[in-house]
Coordinates of C-alpha atoms and ligand atoms in Angstrom, one line a residue:
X44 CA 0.0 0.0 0.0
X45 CA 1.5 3.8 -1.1
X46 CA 2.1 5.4 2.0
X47 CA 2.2 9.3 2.4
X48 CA 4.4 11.5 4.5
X49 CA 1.1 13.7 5.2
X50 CA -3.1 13.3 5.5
X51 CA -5.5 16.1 5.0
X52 CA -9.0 15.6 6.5
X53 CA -11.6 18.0 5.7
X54 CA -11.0 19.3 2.0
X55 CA -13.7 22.2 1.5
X56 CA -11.4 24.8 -0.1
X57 CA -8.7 25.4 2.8
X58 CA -8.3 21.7 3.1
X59 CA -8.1 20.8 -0.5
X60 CA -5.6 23.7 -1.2
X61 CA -3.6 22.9 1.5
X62 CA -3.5 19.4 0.5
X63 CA -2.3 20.6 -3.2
X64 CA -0.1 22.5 -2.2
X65 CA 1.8 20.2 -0.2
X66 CA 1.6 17.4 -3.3
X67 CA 3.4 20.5 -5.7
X68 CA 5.7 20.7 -3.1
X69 CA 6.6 16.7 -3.7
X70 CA 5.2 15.7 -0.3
X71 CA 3.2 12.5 -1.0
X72 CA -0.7 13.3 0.9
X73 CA -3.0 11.4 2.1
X74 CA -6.4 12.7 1.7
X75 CA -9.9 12.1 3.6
X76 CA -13.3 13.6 4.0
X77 CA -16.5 13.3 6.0
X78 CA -18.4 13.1 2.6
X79 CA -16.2 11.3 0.5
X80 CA -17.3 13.0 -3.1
X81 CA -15.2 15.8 -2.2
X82 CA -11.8 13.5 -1.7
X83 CA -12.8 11.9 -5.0
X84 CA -13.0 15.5 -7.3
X85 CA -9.9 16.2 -5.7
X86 CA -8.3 13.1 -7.2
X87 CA -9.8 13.6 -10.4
X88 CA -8.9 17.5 -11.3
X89 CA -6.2 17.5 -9.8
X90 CA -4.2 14.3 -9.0
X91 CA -1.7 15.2 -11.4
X92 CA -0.5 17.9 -9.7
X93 CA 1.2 14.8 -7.1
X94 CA 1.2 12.2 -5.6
X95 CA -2.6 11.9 -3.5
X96 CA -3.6 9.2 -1.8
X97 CA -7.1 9.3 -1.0
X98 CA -8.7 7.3 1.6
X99 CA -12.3 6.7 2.5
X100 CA -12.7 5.8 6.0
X101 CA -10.7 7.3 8.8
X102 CA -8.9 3.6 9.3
X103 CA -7.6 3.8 6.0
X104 CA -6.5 7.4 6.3
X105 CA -4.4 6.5 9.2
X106 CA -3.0 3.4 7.6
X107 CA -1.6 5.4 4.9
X108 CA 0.3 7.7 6.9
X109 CA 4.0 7.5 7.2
X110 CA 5.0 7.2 11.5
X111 CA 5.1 9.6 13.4
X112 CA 2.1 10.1 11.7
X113 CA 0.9 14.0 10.6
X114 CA -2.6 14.1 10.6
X115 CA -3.7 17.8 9.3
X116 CA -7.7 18.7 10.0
X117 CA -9.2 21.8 7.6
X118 CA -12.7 21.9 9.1
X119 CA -14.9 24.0 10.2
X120 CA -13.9 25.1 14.1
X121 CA -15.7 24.5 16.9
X122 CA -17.8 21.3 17.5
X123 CA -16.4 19.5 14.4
X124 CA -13.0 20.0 15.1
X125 CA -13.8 18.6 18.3
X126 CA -15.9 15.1 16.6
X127 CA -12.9 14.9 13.7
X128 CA -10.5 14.5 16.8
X129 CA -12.7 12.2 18.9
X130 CA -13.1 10.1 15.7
X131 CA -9.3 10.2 14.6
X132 CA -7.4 9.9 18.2
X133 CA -8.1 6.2 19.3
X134 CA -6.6 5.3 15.8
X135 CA -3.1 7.2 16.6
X136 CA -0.5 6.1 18.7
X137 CA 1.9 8.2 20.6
X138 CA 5.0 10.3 18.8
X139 CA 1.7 10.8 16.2
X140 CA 1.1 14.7 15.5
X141 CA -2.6 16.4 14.9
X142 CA -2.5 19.5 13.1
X143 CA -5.4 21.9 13.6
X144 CA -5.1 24.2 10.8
X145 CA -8.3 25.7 11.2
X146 CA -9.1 28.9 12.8
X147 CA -9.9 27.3 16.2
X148 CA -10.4 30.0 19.8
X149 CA -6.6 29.0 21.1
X150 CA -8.5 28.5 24.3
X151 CA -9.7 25.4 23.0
X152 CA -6.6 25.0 21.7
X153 CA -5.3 24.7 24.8
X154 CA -7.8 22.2 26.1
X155 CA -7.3 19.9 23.3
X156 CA -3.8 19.8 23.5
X157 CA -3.6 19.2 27.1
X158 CA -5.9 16.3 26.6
X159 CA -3.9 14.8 23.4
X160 CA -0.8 15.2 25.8
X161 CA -2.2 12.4 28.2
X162 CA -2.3 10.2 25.3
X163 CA 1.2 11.4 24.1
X164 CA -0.3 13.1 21.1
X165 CA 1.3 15.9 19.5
X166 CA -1.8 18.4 19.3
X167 CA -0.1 21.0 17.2
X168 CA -2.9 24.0 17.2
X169 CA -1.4 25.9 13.8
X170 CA -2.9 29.5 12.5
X171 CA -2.9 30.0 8.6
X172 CA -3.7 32.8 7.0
X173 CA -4.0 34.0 3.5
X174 CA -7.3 32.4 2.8
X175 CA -7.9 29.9 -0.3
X176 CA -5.4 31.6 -2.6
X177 CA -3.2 31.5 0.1
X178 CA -3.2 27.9 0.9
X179 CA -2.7 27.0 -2.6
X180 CA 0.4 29.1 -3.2
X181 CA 2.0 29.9 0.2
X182 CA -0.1 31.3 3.1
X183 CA 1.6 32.5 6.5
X184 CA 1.8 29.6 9.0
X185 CA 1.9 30.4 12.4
X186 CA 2.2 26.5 14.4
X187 CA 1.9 26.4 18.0
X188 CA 2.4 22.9 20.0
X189 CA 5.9 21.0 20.9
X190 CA 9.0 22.4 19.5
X191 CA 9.5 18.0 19.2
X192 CA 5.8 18.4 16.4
X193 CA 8.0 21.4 14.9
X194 CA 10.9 19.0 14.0
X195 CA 9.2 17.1 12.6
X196 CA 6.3 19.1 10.8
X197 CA 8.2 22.6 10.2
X198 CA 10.3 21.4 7.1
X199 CA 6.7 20.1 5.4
X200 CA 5.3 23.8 6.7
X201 CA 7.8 25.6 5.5
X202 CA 8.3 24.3 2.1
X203 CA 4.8 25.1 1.2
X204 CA 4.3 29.0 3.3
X205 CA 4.9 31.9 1.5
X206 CA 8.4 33.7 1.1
X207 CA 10.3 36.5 1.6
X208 CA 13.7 37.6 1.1
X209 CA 14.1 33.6 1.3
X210 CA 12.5 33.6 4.5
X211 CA 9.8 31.6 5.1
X212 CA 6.8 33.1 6.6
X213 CA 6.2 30.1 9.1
X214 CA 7.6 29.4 12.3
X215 CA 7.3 27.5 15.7
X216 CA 5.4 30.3 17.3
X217 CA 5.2 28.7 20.9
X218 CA 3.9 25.7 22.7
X219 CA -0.1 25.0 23.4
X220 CA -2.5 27.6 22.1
X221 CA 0.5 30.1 20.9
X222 CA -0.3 29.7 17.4
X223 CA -3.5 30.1 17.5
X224 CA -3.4 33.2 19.8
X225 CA -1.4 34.8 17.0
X226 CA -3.4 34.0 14.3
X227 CA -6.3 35.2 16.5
X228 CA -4.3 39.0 17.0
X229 CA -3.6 38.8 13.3
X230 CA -6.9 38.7 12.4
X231 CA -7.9 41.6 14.9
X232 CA -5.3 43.6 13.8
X233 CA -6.4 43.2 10.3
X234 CA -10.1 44.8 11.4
X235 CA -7.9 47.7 12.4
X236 CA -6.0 47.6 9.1
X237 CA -9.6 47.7 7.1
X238 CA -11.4 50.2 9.3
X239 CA -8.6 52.5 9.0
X240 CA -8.6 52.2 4.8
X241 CA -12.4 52.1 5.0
X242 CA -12.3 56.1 7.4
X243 CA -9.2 56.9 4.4
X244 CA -11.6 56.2 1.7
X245 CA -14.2 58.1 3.5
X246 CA -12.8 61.0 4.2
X247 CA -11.2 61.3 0.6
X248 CA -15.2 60.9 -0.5
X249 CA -16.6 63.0 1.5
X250 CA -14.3 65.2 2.7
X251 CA -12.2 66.2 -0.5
X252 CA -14.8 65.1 -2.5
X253 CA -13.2 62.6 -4.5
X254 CA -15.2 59.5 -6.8
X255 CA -14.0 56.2 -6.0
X256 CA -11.7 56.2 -9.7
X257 CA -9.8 58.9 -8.4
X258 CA -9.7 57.0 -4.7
X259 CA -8.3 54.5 -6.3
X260 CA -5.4 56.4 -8.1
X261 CA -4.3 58.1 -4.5
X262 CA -4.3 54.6 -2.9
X263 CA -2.2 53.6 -6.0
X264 CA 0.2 56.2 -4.9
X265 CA 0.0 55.1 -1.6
X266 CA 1.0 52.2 -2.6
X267 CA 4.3 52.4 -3.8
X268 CA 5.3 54.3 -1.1
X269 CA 5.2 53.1 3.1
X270 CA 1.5 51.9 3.2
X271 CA 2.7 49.4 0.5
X272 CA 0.7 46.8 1.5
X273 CA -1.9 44.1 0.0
X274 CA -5.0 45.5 1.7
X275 CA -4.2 49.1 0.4
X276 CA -3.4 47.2 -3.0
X277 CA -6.9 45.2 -2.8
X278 CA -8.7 48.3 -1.9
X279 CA -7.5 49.9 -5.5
X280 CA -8.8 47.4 -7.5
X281 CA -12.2 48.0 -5.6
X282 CA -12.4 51.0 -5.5
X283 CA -12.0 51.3 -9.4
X284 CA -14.3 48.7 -10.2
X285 CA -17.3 49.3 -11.9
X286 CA -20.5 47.0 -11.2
X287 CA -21.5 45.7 -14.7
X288 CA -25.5 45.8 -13.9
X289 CA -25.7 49.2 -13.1
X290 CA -22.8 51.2 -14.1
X291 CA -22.0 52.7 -10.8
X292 CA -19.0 52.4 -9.0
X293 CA -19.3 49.3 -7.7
X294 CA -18.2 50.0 -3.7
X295 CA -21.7 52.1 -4.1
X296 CA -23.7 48.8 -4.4
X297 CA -22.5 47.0 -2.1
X298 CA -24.8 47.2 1.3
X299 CA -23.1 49.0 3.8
X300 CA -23.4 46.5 6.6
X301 CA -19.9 44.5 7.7
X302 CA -19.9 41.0 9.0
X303 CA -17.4 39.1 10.6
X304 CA -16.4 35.5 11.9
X305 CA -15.5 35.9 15.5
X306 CA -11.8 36.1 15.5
X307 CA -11.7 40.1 15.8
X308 CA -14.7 39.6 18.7
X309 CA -12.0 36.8 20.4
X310 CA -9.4 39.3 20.1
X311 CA -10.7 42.2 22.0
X312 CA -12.6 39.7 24.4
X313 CA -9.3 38.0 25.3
X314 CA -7.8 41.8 25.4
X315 CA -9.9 42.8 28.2
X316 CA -8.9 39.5 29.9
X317 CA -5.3 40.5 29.6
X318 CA -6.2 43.8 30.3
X319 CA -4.4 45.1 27.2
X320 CA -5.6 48.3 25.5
X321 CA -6.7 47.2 22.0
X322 CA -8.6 50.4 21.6
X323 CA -7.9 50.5 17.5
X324 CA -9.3 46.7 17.1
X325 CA -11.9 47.4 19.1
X326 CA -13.6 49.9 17.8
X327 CA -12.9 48.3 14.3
X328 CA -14.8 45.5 15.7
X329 CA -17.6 48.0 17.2
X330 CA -17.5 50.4 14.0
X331 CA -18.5 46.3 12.0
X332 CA -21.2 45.9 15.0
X333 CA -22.8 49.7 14.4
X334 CA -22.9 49.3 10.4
X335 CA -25.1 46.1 11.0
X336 CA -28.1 47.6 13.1
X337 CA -30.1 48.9 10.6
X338 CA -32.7 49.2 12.4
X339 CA -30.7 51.7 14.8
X340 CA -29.3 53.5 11.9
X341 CA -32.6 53.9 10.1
X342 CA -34.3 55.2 13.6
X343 CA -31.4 57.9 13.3
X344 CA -31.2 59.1 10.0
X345 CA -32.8 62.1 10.8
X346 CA -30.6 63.5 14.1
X347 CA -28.9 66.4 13.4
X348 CA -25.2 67.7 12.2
X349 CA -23.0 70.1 11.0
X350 CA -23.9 71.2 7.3
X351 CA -21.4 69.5 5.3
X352 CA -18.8 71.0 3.1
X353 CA -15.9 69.8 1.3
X354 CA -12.1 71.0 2.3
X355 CA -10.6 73.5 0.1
X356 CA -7.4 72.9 -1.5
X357 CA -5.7 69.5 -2.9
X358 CA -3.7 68.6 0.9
X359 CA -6.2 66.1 2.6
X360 CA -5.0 63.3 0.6
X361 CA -1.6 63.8 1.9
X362 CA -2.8 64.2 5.6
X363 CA -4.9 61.7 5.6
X364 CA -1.6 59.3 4.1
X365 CA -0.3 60.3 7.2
X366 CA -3.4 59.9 9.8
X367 CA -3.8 56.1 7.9
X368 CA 0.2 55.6 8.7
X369 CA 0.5 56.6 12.3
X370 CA -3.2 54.8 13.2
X371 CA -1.4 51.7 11.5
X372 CA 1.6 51.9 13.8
X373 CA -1.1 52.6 16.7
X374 CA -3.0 49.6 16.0
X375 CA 0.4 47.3 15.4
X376 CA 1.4 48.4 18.3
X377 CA -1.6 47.6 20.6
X378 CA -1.8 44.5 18.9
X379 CA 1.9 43.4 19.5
X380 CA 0.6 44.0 23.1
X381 CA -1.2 41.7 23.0
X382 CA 1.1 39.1 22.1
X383 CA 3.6 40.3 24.6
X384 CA 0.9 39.9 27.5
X385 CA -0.5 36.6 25.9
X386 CA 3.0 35.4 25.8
X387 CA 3.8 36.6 29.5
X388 CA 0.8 35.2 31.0
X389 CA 0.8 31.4 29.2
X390 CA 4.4 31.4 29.5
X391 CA 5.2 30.9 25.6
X392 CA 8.1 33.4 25.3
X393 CA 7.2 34.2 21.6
X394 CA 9.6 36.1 19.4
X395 CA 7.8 39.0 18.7
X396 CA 10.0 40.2 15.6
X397 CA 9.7 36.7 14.3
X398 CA 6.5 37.3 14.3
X399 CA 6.4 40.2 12.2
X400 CA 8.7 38.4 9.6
X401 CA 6.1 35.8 9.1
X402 CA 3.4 38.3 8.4
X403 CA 5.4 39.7 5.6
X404 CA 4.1 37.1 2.8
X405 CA 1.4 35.2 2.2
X406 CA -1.0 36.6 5.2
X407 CA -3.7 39.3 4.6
X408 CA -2.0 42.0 6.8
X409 CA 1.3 41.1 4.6
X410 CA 3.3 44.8 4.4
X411 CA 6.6 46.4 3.6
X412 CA 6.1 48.1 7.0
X413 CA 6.4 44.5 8.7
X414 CA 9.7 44.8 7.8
X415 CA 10.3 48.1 10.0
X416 CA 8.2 45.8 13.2
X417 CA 10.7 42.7 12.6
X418 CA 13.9 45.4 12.8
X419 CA 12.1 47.4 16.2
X420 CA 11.9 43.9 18.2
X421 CA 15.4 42.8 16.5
X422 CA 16.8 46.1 17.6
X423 CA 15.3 46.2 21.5
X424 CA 13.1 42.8 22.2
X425 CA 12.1 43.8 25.4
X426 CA 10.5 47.6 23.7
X427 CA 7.5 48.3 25.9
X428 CA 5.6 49.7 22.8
X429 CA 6.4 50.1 19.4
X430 CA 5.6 53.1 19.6
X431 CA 9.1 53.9 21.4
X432 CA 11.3 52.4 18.6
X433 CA 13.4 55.6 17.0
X434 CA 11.8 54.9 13.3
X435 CA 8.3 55.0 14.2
X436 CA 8.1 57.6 17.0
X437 CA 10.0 60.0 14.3
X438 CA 7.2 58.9 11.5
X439 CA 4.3 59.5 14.1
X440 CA 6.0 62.5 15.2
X441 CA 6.3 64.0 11.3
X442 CA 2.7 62.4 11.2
X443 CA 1.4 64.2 14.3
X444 CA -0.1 67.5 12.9
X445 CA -1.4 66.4 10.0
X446 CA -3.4 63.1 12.0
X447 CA -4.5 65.6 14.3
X448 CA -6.2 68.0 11.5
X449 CA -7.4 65.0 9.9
X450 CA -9.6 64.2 13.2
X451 CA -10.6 67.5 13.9
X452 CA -11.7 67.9 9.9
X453 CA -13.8 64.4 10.1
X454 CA -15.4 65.7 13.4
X455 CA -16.4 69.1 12.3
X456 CA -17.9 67.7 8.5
X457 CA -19.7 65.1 11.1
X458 CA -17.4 62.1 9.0
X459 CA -17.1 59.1 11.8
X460 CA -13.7 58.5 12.4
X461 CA -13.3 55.7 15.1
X462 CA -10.3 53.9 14.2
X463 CA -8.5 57.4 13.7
X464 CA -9.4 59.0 16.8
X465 CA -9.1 56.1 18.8
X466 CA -5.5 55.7 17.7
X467 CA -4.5 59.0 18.6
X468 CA -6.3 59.3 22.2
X469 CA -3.8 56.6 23.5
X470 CA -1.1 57.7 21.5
X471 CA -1.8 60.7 23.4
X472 CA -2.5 59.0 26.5
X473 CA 0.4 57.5 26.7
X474 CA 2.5 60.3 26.4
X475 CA 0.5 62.5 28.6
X476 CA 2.2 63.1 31.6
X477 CA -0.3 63.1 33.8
X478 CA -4.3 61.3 33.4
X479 CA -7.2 62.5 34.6
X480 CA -7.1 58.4 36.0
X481 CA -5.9 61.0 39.1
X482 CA -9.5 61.9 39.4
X483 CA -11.0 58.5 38.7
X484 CA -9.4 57.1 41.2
X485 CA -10.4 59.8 43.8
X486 CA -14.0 59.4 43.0
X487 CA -13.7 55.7 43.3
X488 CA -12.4 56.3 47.1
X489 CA -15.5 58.3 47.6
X490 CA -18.5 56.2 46.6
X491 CA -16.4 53.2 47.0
X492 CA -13.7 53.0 49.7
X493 CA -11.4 51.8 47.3
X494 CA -8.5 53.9 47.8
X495 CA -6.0 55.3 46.4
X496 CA -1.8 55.8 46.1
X497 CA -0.4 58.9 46.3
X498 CA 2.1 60.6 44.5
X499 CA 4.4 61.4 47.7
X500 CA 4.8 58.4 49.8
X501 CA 4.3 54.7 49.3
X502 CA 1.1 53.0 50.4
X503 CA -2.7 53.1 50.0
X504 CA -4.6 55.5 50.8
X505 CA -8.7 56.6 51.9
X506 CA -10.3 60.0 52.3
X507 CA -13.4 59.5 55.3
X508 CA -15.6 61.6 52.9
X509 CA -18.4 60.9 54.4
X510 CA -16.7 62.3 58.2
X511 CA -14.1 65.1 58.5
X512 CA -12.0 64.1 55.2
X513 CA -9.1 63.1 57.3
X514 CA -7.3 60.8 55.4
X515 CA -6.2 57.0 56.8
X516 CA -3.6 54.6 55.7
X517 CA -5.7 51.9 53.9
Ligands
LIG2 P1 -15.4 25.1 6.3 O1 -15.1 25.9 7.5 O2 -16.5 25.5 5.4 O3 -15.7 23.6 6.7 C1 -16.0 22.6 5.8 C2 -15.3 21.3 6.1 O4 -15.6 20.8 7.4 C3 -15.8 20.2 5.1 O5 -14.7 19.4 4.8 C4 -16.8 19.5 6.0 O6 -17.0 18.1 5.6 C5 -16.1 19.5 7.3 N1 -16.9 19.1 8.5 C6 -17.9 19.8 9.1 BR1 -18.6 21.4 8.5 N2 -18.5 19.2 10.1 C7 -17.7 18.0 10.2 C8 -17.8 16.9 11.1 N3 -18.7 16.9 12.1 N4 -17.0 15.9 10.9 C9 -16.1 15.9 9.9 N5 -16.0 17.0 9.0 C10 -16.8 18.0 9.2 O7 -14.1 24.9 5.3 P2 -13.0 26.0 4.9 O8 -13.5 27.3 4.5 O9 -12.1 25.2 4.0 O10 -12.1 26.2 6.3 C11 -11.5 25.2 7.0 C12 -10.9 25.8 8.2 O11 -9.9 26.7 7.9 C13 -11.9 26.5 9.1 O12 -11.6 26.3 10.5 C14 -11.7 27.9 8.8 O13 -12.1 28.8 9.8 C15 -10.2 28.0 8.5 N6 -9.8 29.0 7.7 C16 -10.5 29.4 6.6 C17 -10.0 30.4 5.8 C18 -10.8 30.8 4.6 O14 -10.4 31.8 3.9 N7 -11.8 30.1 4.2 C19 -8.8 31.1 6.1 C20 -8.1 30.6 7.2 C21 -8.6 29.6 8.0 P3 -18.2 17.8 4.5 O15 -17.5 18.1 3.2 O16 -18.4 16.4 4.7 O17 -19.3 18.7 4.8

């Protein structure tokens, strides 16, 4: 029986991608599905492409895999990652490896691996992004579990991710859930990444003026200059298509209303477990929630605003270039928080700047400003904030005036800005030296008891407001 070095199960269009681009990549693959029609159209358009061996029950599957075995699942996350693993475990043995290539919560990453441990299964949670072009020719692989499953699965991984520089944009990320919590702050600093193009484009509309032809020309530009990036380049090629029914532009018929999966909801929902500021992904994630209520919006069509104008003169595109690029760093930033704190508290010790080398191909977020990330945390691994590394506080500092007259322009034409203003509150927050948190903290003594440290003198502190206002060592 021809044995293969790798099995796929679950080949919708992630799976069967995956699974093709490991065969063009000489790697002999094994290949199963619940519903076995879809293993068998694999074969037949495109079996050429490698060697496949396709398998219709689970027993065989296993059989034809090479020990330690690598057993890769692409289904759908949640419950039937859960029954795919309940079906496939009592047929492994230990040394075997489970990759969960889907994009699973790394909670229950962590959950299932622990488990699969007792059995001495390899339960190798792994993020990819990049989506179905992506899986076919090179997405960004971010593999959490055992740096023993890396050893043996990171040569396979990294001969099909993308490249760059002849890097490959996959690496062992950290043990347990680690993957998966990247891939999880990729995603949510992606919403960021969008929201911010999406208040760029709207501004340039409504602001300067501009029709979405001439949007796309600017973002063109912006293109070949520090923003270079594949959203920016995407957005372009939106923005200056034309919908064949009607002959509008075709951004103007689509329905204003965003959706998303969950990962950008996990993100800020694990953020305020970590009690990391993730302000820009957030409200990326709220601005998504606000364009969905219809209902709301239509009950509020009618409040009032400011009468609308455009801006005089040709400069908005150039300030808001620079809003879009400090906001960017903001967001990166926050989001590389994230990891730092995720990392901290699971004890994964992740490389932060290798993280930012694998999101320079084959991911969604994929940028030539990566590049500058992957230099910061090579410079200084320990930065407390990108923010602080010499390259991007002089960009945000050049940036400065014009990101603040691009907020105070959107505010006064009434143009929601979320992701911009929320960028540069905390930018300004954090370099504020002192917070009204002074005063929070005060009124939180008063209605609360909670007390308070002083500035002066070590200790905590509580005012008897309700008495004479003397004040007692807590
Ligand atoms: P889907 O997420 O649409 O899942 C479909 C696959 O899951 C099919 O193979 C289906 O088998 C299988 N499946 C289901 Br549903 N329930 C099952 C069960 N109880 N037992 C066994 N198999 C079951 O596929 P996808 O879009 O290819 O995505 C696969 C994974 O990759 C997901 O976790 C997704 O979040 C992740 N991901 C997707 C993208 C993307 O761009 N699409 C990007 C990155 C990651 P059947 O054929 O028998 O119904």
């Amino acid at each position: 029986m021809e044995m293969a070095r790798i099995g796929v199960t679950g080949l919708a269009v992630m799976g069967r991608n995956l699974a093709r681009n490991l065969a063009r990549h000489g790697h002999s693959v094994a290949l199963h599905n619940r519903t076995s029609a879809r293993t068998k159209a694999l074969v037949e358009e495109f079996g050429g492409e490698g060697t496949f061996v396709p398998a219709d029950t689970p027993e065989a599957f296993v059989a034809a895999l090479e020990r330690p075995r690598r057993l890769v699942i692409m289904v759908k996350a949640g419950g039937p990652t859960d029954a795919v693993i309940d079906e496939f475990a009592p047929l492994l043995e230990p040394g075997d490896m489970i990759v969960d290539g889907g994009n699973a919560n790394f909670v229950d990453t962590r959950r299932r691996e622990a488990a699969l441990r007792e059995r001495g299964i390899h339960f190798v949670g792994t993020g990819i992004s990049g989506g179905e072009e992506g899986a076919l020719h090179g997405p960004s692989i971010m593999p959490g579990g055992s740096a023993e499953s890396y050893a043996a699965l990171g040569p396979l991984l990294e001969d099909i991710a993308a490249e760059v520089d002849g890097t490959p944009c996959c690496t062992h990320v950290g043990p347990d859930g680690a993957g998966h919590f990247v891939k999880m702050v990729h995603n949510g600093i992606e919403y960021a990444d969008m929201q911010l193009i999406a208040e760029s484009y709207d501004l340039l509309r409504h602001a300067a003026g501009l029709a979405p032809a001439e949007i796309a020309e600017v973002f063109r530009t912006w293109n070949t200059g520090r923003l270079e990036s594949y959203l920016i380049e995407i957005t372009a090629e939106v923005l200056a298509h034309t919908d064949a029914a009607t002959g509008r532009p075709f951004v103007d018929v689509v329905l204003d209303q965003a959706e998303q999966k969950g990962t950008g909801r996990w993100t800020v929902q694990t953020a305020l477990d970590l009690g990391v500021p993730v302000s820009g992904i957030a409200e990326a994630v709220f601005a998504r929630s606000v364009s969905g209520h219809a209902g709301l919006r239509e009950a509020a069509q009618n409040l009032p605003g400011p009468s609308r104008g455009l801006v005089a003169g040709s400069g908005l595109a150039d300030a808001v270039e620079k809003a879009l690029y400090a906001s960017k760093i903001v967001a990166y930033a926050q989001g590389f928080h994230q990891i730092q704190a995720g990392s901290a508290e699971y004890g994964w010790d992740i490389d932060l700047g290798a993280m930012a080398a694998i999101w320079r191909g084959g991911c969604i977020i994929r940028a030539r400003f990566l590049d500058r990330i992957r230099a910061a945390y090579q410079a200084d691994p320990e930065t407390p904030t990108l923010l602080t590394d010499a390259h991007f506080t002089e960009a945000v500092g050049d940036a400065q005036d014009a990101w603040r007259e691009v907020v105070g322009t959107a505010a006064r034409l009434g143009i929601p800005v979320p992701g911009f203003s929320t960028a540069l509150a905390y930018y300004d927050s954090l370099r504020a030296d002192r917070l009204p948190a002074a005063l929070t903290q005060a009124q939180r003594d008063y209605f609360g008891a909670h007390t308070y440290r002083r500035v002066d003198r070590e200790g905590s502190f509580h005012t008897l407001w309700g008495g004479d206002r003397t004040e007692v060592t807590a």
